[in-house]
């Protein structure tokens, strides 16, 4: 029998983590080797009983200690330290790393596994804003591709597989527009958390759903695409597909436009990444007349603060991009916790990035320090609102 491919998932209790497990349910040639979460130990316990991993990792110490009192008959190892987690995913006991935790927490784990030539499937887009250029340098040095899970980037990755980056004229990544697209800022002052979490086309975790409502998610994705594919951010544009069926379009210098479209089911890009370079028969729900549902409309970036902020951060460059990410992370969290208004999110981010004096050459420790400092500055600004 052919050996099963062993998979470690960082953030297995989140939306993408669960979708990955759902793909593995249908594809018995994968075996789950490591599951991990931040603090949702109840969900993790259920997953352990079903998937029987050899190792687990719980980021939050309090949750980890509480978890040790659970009575689980099956034997497995609880990894205590981040460094041990990084050693495990890059060891001979693992083949594939799925980075699907929210925020930047998976960065050192991705780097460790990348260097050991493990297959790297990444949903955690924020790591590219923190340290993207360095990650891509490592990817090049160790000749190990990063396979994106984000549907738009999975699309671009596929479209560039048989084409040259130098021949790209423009890349369009689609946005549904989120729940408030087309509404005036002044009409959004009383938006409640539940309204903002009501995404029209995708079911996702809370942070990314709020980012979709402010359009910051699409801005972040412009930076993610520029970094992963080494394409100038000026060539990457957002475009509206209200139904989220077309994920990305690449326009080439010879006048051809290639599209990547599928029904909006994250298991499709996840299955693509896990099985890359093989194509696997994947049964998702059927949409009658799928091709007739495809439609696009232009987006005017100047009308949307999220894009203005992202273009500003890209122009400033260096640490400004990580600072944008840190400020946005905290501002979204403050909104989710009911401490600031929806319309304050991007105003707070603007204040933070415009006060930041960027630095351009840094190691991971330095940028992590700036990231933490920015988080504190952002919390203080939010407290004063
Ligand atoms: N959802 C989508 O459709 C989608 C599409 C493309 C890309 N993405 C990206 O994928 C990532 C995850 O999104 P999601 O929607 O799945 O988020 P989510 O549902 O909020 O799940 C986040 C996961 O990360 C874990 N986590 C959080 N902080 C952690 C830490 N410090 N260390 C280890 N694990 C940690 C969480 O554990 P607990 O459960 O214990 O909190 C949970 O398992 C994000 O970067 C997002 O932008 C998502």
XYZ file of C-alpha atoms and ligand atoms in Angstrom:
433
model
C 0.000 0.000 0.000
C 1.240 3.515 -0.832
C 2.184 5.476 2.288
C -0.364 8.046 3.344
C 0.612 11.733 3.194
C 0.853 13.061 6.735
C -0.776 16.446 7.363
C -0.255 18.953 10.206
C -2.868 21.699 10.581
C -2.186 24.930 12.464
C -5.617 26.297 13.401
C -7.610 23.079 12.911
C -10.572 24.374 14.961
C -11.185 27.379 12.684
C -13.200 27.600 9.494
C -10.361 26.719 7.099
C -9.029 24.081 9.500
C -12.426 22.342 9.594
C -12.786 22.584 5.810
C -9.354 20.957 5.479
C -10.486 18.101 7.721
C -13.596 17.779 5.580
C -11.401 17.382 2.476
C -9.293 14.765 4.287
C -12.537 12.886 5.126
C -13.095 12.452 1.375
C -9.457 11.732 0.486
C -8.207 8.704 2.430
C -4.653 9.057 1.111
C -4.111 11.747 3.773
C -3.521 11.084 7.477
C -3.811 13.820 10.094
C -0.605 13.877 12.133
C -0.972 17.115 14.102
C -3.945 19.246 15.136
C -3.674 22.616 16.850
C -5.719 25.519 18.136
C -5.443 28.607 20.287
C -8.065 27.922 22.991
C -11.056 26.018 21.578
C -10.166 22.778 23.377
C -13.700 21.354 23.203
C -13.597 21.311 19.401
C -10.008 20.048 19.475
C -11.036 17.133 21.717
C -13.724 16.103 19.196
C -11.202 16.315 16.371
C -8.641 14.237 18.288
C -11.161 11.425 18.846
C -12.005 11.365 15.142
C -8.601 11.877 13.485
C -6.262 10.332 16.076
C -3.226 12.604 15.479
C 0.102 11.636 17.032
C 0.655 15.212 18.254
C -1.366 18.246 19.259
C -0.479 21.842 20.075
C -2.531 24.377 22.039
C -1.167 27.919 21.887
C -2.920 29.336 24.961
C -1.181 28.049 28.106
C -4.308 28.265 30.284
C -6.323 26.242 27.738
C -3.443 23.739 27.435
C -3.355 23.137 31.210
C -7.153 22.752 31.310
C -7.012 20.340 28.387
C -4.662 18.032 30.343
C -7.563 17.225 32.686
C -9.687 15.884 29.834
C -10.068 12.151 29.845
C -9.217 10.994 26.317
C -8.547 7.275 25.941
C -6.456 7.625 22.799
C -2.697 8.285 23.392
C -0.999 11.295 21.789
C 1.729 13.792 22.595
C 0.944 17.317 23.768
C 3.550 19.703 22.388
C 4.385 22.307 25.027
C 6.601 24.766 23.183
C 6.399 26.585 19.865
C 9.972 25.473 19.065
C 8.899 21.816 19.490
C 5.944 22.447 17.190
C 8.307 23.867 14.566
C 10.626 20.860 14.968
C 7.713 18.434 14.593
C 6.230 19.929 11.408
C 9.664 19.990 9.797
C 10.606 16.453 10.911
C 10.359 13.157 9.023
C 7.005 12.532 10.769
C 5.247 15.159 8.669
C 4.747 15.743 4.909
C 2.322 18.667 4.573
C 1.777 21.820 6.639
C -1.552 23.643 6.435
C -1.186 27.114 7.980
C -4.743 28.185 8.708
C -4.540 30.052 11.995
C -5.768 33.626 12.061
C -3.188 36.383 12.482
C 0.576 35.986 12.266
C 1.079 33.126 14.749
C 2.083 30.516 12.160
C 4.988 32.518 10.714
C 7.946 30.707 12.324
C 6.256 27.332 11.826
C 5.817 28.036 8.106
C 9.448 29.134 7.801
C 10.721 26.027 9.631
C 8.710 23.628 7.425
C 9.529 25.592 4.261
C 13.252 25.115 4.893
C 12.767 21.364 5.318
C 10.959 21.183 1.970
C 7.592 20.149 3.390
C 4.578 20.920 1.216
C 3.345 24.312 2.452
C -0.345 25.235 2.039
C -1.052 28.707 3.413
C -4.375 30.353 4.260
C -2.892 32.690 6.908
C -2.481 35.685 4.600
C -1.336 38.021 7.389
C 2.114 36.397 7.500
C 2.837 37.844 4.053
C 2.154 41.342 5.361
C 4.494 40.809 8.277
C 7.460 39.178 6.587
C 6.403 38.339 3.045
C 9.545 39.254 1.118
C 11.723 37.168 3.450
C 9.328 34.202 3.309
C 9.433 34.294 -0.487
C 13.238 34.545 -0.438
C 13.351 31.397 1.703
C 10.855 29.705 -0.629
C 13.161 30.506 -3.574
C 16.366 29.552 -1.766
C 15.007 26.151 -0.739
C 13.201 25.693 -4.054
C 9.958 24.977 -2.226
C 6.750 26.545 -3.506
C 4.135 28.049 -1.215
C 0.686 26.951 -2.328
C -1.911 29.552 -1.403
C -5.339 28.488 -0.128
C -7.050 31.858 -0.495
C -9.360 31.251 -3.475
C -8.150 34.311 -5.442
C -4.497 33.410 -4.954
C -5.100 29.747 -5.630
C -6.610 30.948 -8.914
C -3.610 33.135 -9.808
C -1.231 30.311 -8.791
C -3.038 27.968 -11.201
C -3.130 30.564 -14.007
C 0.609 31.168 -13.676
C 1.526 27.487 -13.578
C 1.972 27.346 -17.338
C 2.738 31.023 -17.961
C 5.538 33.466 -17.163
C 5.144 36.218 -14.557
C 7.007 38.579 -16.958
C 4.116 38.185 -19.421
C 1.483 39.362 -16.937
C -0.079 42.731 -17.761
C -2.616 42.822 -14.945
C -4.056 40.595 -12.254
C -7.656 41.076 -11.152
C -8.748 39.596 -7.867
C -12.452 39.571 -7.227
C -14.404 40.854 -4.248
C -18.050 40.230 -3.477
C -18.044 43.693 -1.877
C -19.263 42.296 1.458
C -22.611 43.185 3.067
C -22.347 47.000 2.733
C -20.957 47.543 -0.761
C -22.462 50.634 -2.405
C -23.703 52.119 0.884
C -22.523 55.556 2.041
C -20.200 55.821 5.095
C -22.751 57.989 6.900
C -25.303 55.155 6.628
C -22.924 52.742 8.349
C -22.580 54.533 11.695
C -25.080 52.265 13.473
C -23.868 48.959 12.021
C -24.075 46.112 14.567
C -21.642 43.215 14.842
C -24.225 40.771 13.480
C -24.845 42.941 10.370
C -21.118 43.060 9.631
C -20.746 39.299 10.179
C -23.511 38.562 7.668
C -21.360 37.974 4.578
C -23.420 37.554 1.383
C -21.402 34.763 -0.269
C -18.811 33.134 2.023
C -18.973 31.532 5.471
C -15.712 32.441 7.220
C -14.127 33.221 10.595
C -15.116 36.524 12.281
C -11.905 38.507 11.623
C -11.835 37.910 7.861
C -15.602 38.516 7.625
C -15.217 41.983 9.168
C -12.238 42.624 6.865
C -14.503 41.744 3.945
C -17.128 44.227 5.166
C -14.559 47.067 5.348
C -12.938 45.830 2.071
C -9.614 45.636 3.931
C -9.556 41.896 3.147
C -9.259 42.705 -0.557
C -6.564 45.279 0.194
C -4.651 42.683 2.211
C -5.048 40.272 -0.688
C -3.476 42.785 -3.105
C -0.376 42.786 -0.879
C -0.519 38.976 -0.509
C -0.679 38.519 -4.311
C 2.109 41.035 -5.000
C 4.314 39.206 -2.489
C 3.602 35.593 -3.422
C 3.776 36.078 -7.193
C 6.427 38.827 -7.229
C 4.200 41.092 -9.318
C 4.161 44.882 -8.842
C 1.160 45.842 -6.679
C 0.262 48.506 -9.310
C -0.642 45.653 -11.647
C -3.024 44.043 -9.143
C -6.565 45.379 -9.080
C -9.723 44.461 -7.244
C -12.894 43.857 -9.255
C -16.449 43.077 -8.137
C -18.046 39.680 -8.628
C -21.047 39.826 -6.337
C -21.521 36.065 -6.466
C -17.868 35.119 -5.724
C -17.698 32.615 -8.565
C -14.808 34.127 -10.515
C -11.796 34.273 -8.182
C -9.099 35.799 -10.329
C -8.283 36.887 -13.850
C -4.829 37.303 -15.336
C -4.450 39.581 -18.346
C -1.359 38.743 -20.416
C 0.663 40.997 -22.706
C -0.551 39.054 -25.763
C -4.123 40.211 -25.117
C -5.401 36.983 -23.547
C -7.365 36.991 -20.310
C -7.380 33.722 -18.337
C -9.969 33.193 -15.612
C -10.152 30.926 -12.615
C -13.740 30.305 -11.544
C -15.474 27.722 -9.396
C -18.423 27.568 -7.074
C -17.663 29.314 -3.775
C -16.509 26.347 -1.737
C -13.166 26.694 0.076
C -12.677 22.927 -0.086
C -11.838 23.345 -3.795
C -8.658 25.460 -3.279
C -7.799 23.399 -0.169
C -8.036 20.126 -2.102
C -6.025 21.680 -4.940
C -3.253 22.717 -2.518
C -3.132 19.401 -0.627
C -2.966 17.368 -3.833
C -0.770 19.708 -5.903
C 0.521 19.028 -8.554
C -2.110 16.291 -9.073
C -5.700 17.106 -9.998
C -8.214 15.116 -8.008
C -11.887 14.505 -8.762
C -13.691 16.707 -6.235
C -17.443 16.516 -5.749
C -18.862 19.808 -4.525
C -22.452 20.987 -4.658
C -23.738 21.523 -8.207
C -24.990 24.898 -9.399
C -27.234 24.665 -12.447
C -26.055 26.852 -15.351
C -22.919 27.775 -13.379
C -21.301 29.649 -16.281
C -24.373 31.857 -16.682
C -23.947 33.067 -13.081
C -20.604 34.716 -13.880
C -20.621 38.516 -13.946
C -18.136 41.282 -13.129
C -18.176 45.031 -12.525
C -15.424 47.607 -12.079
C -14.507 48.946 -8.649
C -13.275 52.489 -8.131
C -10.489 52.117 -5.573
C -10.511 55.849 -4.791
C -14.038 55.570 -3.373
C -12.930 53.107 -0.683
C -10.761 53.930 2.300
C -9.427 50.345 2.631
C -7.785 50.562 -0.810
C -6.509 54.090 -0.176
C -4.834 52.846 3.024
C -3.371 49.774 1.349
C -1.960 51.809 -1.545
C -0.516 54.280 0.982
C 1.131 51.430 2.928
C 2.494 49.897 -0.278
C 3.926 53.267 -1.337
C 5.605 53.793 2.044
C 6.689 50.145 2.044
C 8.941 48.458 4.618
C 7.422 48.060 8.069
C 4.315 50.134 7.152
C 2.703 47.012 5.675
C 3.116 45.004 8.889
C 1.902 48.037 10.864
C -1.230 48.254 8.699
C -1.907 44.591 9.455
C -1.326 44.927 13.218
C -3.525 48.033 13.477
C -6.290 46.445 11.438
C -6.162 43.233 13.500
C -6.639 45.115 16.750
C -9.237 47.557 15.383
C -11.359 44.638 14.050
C -11.044 42.874 17.405
C -12.091 46.045 19.261
C -15.161 46.257 17.004
C -15.996 42.567 17.571
C -15.709 43.164 21.333
C -18.164 46.073 21.048
C -15.652 48.779 22.062
C -15.516 50.788 18.816
C -17.950 51.420 15.963
C -17.719 49.714 12.562
C -16.907 53.046 10.885
C -14.041 53.612 13.360
C -12.087 50.547 12.170
C -10.438 52.105 9.134
C -10.136 55.551 10.772
C -8.057 53.954 13.532
C -5.887 52.096 11.006
C -5.354 55.352 9.116
C -4.251 57.187 12.246
C -1.757 54.440 13.143
C -0.142 54.037 9.734
C 0.114 57.762 9.056
C 2.028 58.194 12.341
C 4.430 55.358 11.620
C 7.973 56.070 10.452
C 8.859 52.996 8.381
C 12.055 51.001 8.582
C 13.229 48.966 5.623
C 15.748 46.336 6.632
C 14.803 44.104 9.497
C 14.946 40.600 10.918
C 11.872 38.711 12.118
C 12.442 39.699 15.789
C 12.532 43.397 14.950
C 9.332 43.352 12.921
C 7.589 41.260 15.595
C 8.603 43.938 18.131
C 7.140 46.687 15.896
C 4.013 44.565 15.400
C 3.463 44.206 19.187
C 4.168 47.912 19.749
C 1.646 48.838 17.044
C -0.959 46.584 18.665
C -0.554 48.520 21.941
C -0.668 51.916 20.197
C -3.841 50.859 18.375
C -5.510 49.665 21.609
C -4.733 53.038 23.214
C -6.255 54.949 20.273
C -9.367 52.750 20.448
C -9.661 53.305 24.226
C -9.797 57.054 23.660
C -12.687 56.876 21.160
N -12.402 31.611 6.072
C -12.064 31.707 4.795
O -12.852 31.448 3.884
C -10.649 32.115 4.435
C -10.305 32.193 3.090
C -9.005 32.514 2.764
C -8.071 32.782 3.744
N -8.448 32.731 5.047
C -7.434 33.027 6.071
O -7.233 31.843 6.843
C -6.928 32.178 8.192
C -7.951 31.510 9.104
O -9.245 31.987 8.770
P -10.549 31.324 9.413
O -11.703 31.977 8.746
O -10.428 29.842 9.372
O -10.415 31.848 10.929
P -11.110 31.281 12.244
O -12.334 30.514 11.928
O -11.210 32.437 13.172
O -10.040 30.225 12.822
C -8.792 30.631 13.283
C -8.029 29.407 13.753
O -6.744 29.829 14.189
C -6.532 29.386 15.547
N -5.659 30.349 16.184
C -5.899 31.653 16.445
N -4.830 32.218 17.035
C -3.892 31.232 17.149
C -2.599 31.174 17.681
N -2.021 32.238 18.239
N -1.926 29.983 17.596
C -2.482 28.882 17.060
N -3.737 28.885 16.543
C -4.419 30.032 16.594
C -7.922 29.329 16.137
O -7.952 28.534 17.327
P -9.214 28.656 18.344
O -10.357 28.005 17.632
O -8.764 27.913 19.524
O -9.422 30.120 18.585
C -8.656 28.696 14.963
O -8.359 27.325 14.895
C -6.943 33.715 8.255
O -5.665 34.201 8.049
C -7.821 34.103 7.064
O -7.533 35.400 6.583
C -9.699 32.381 5.413
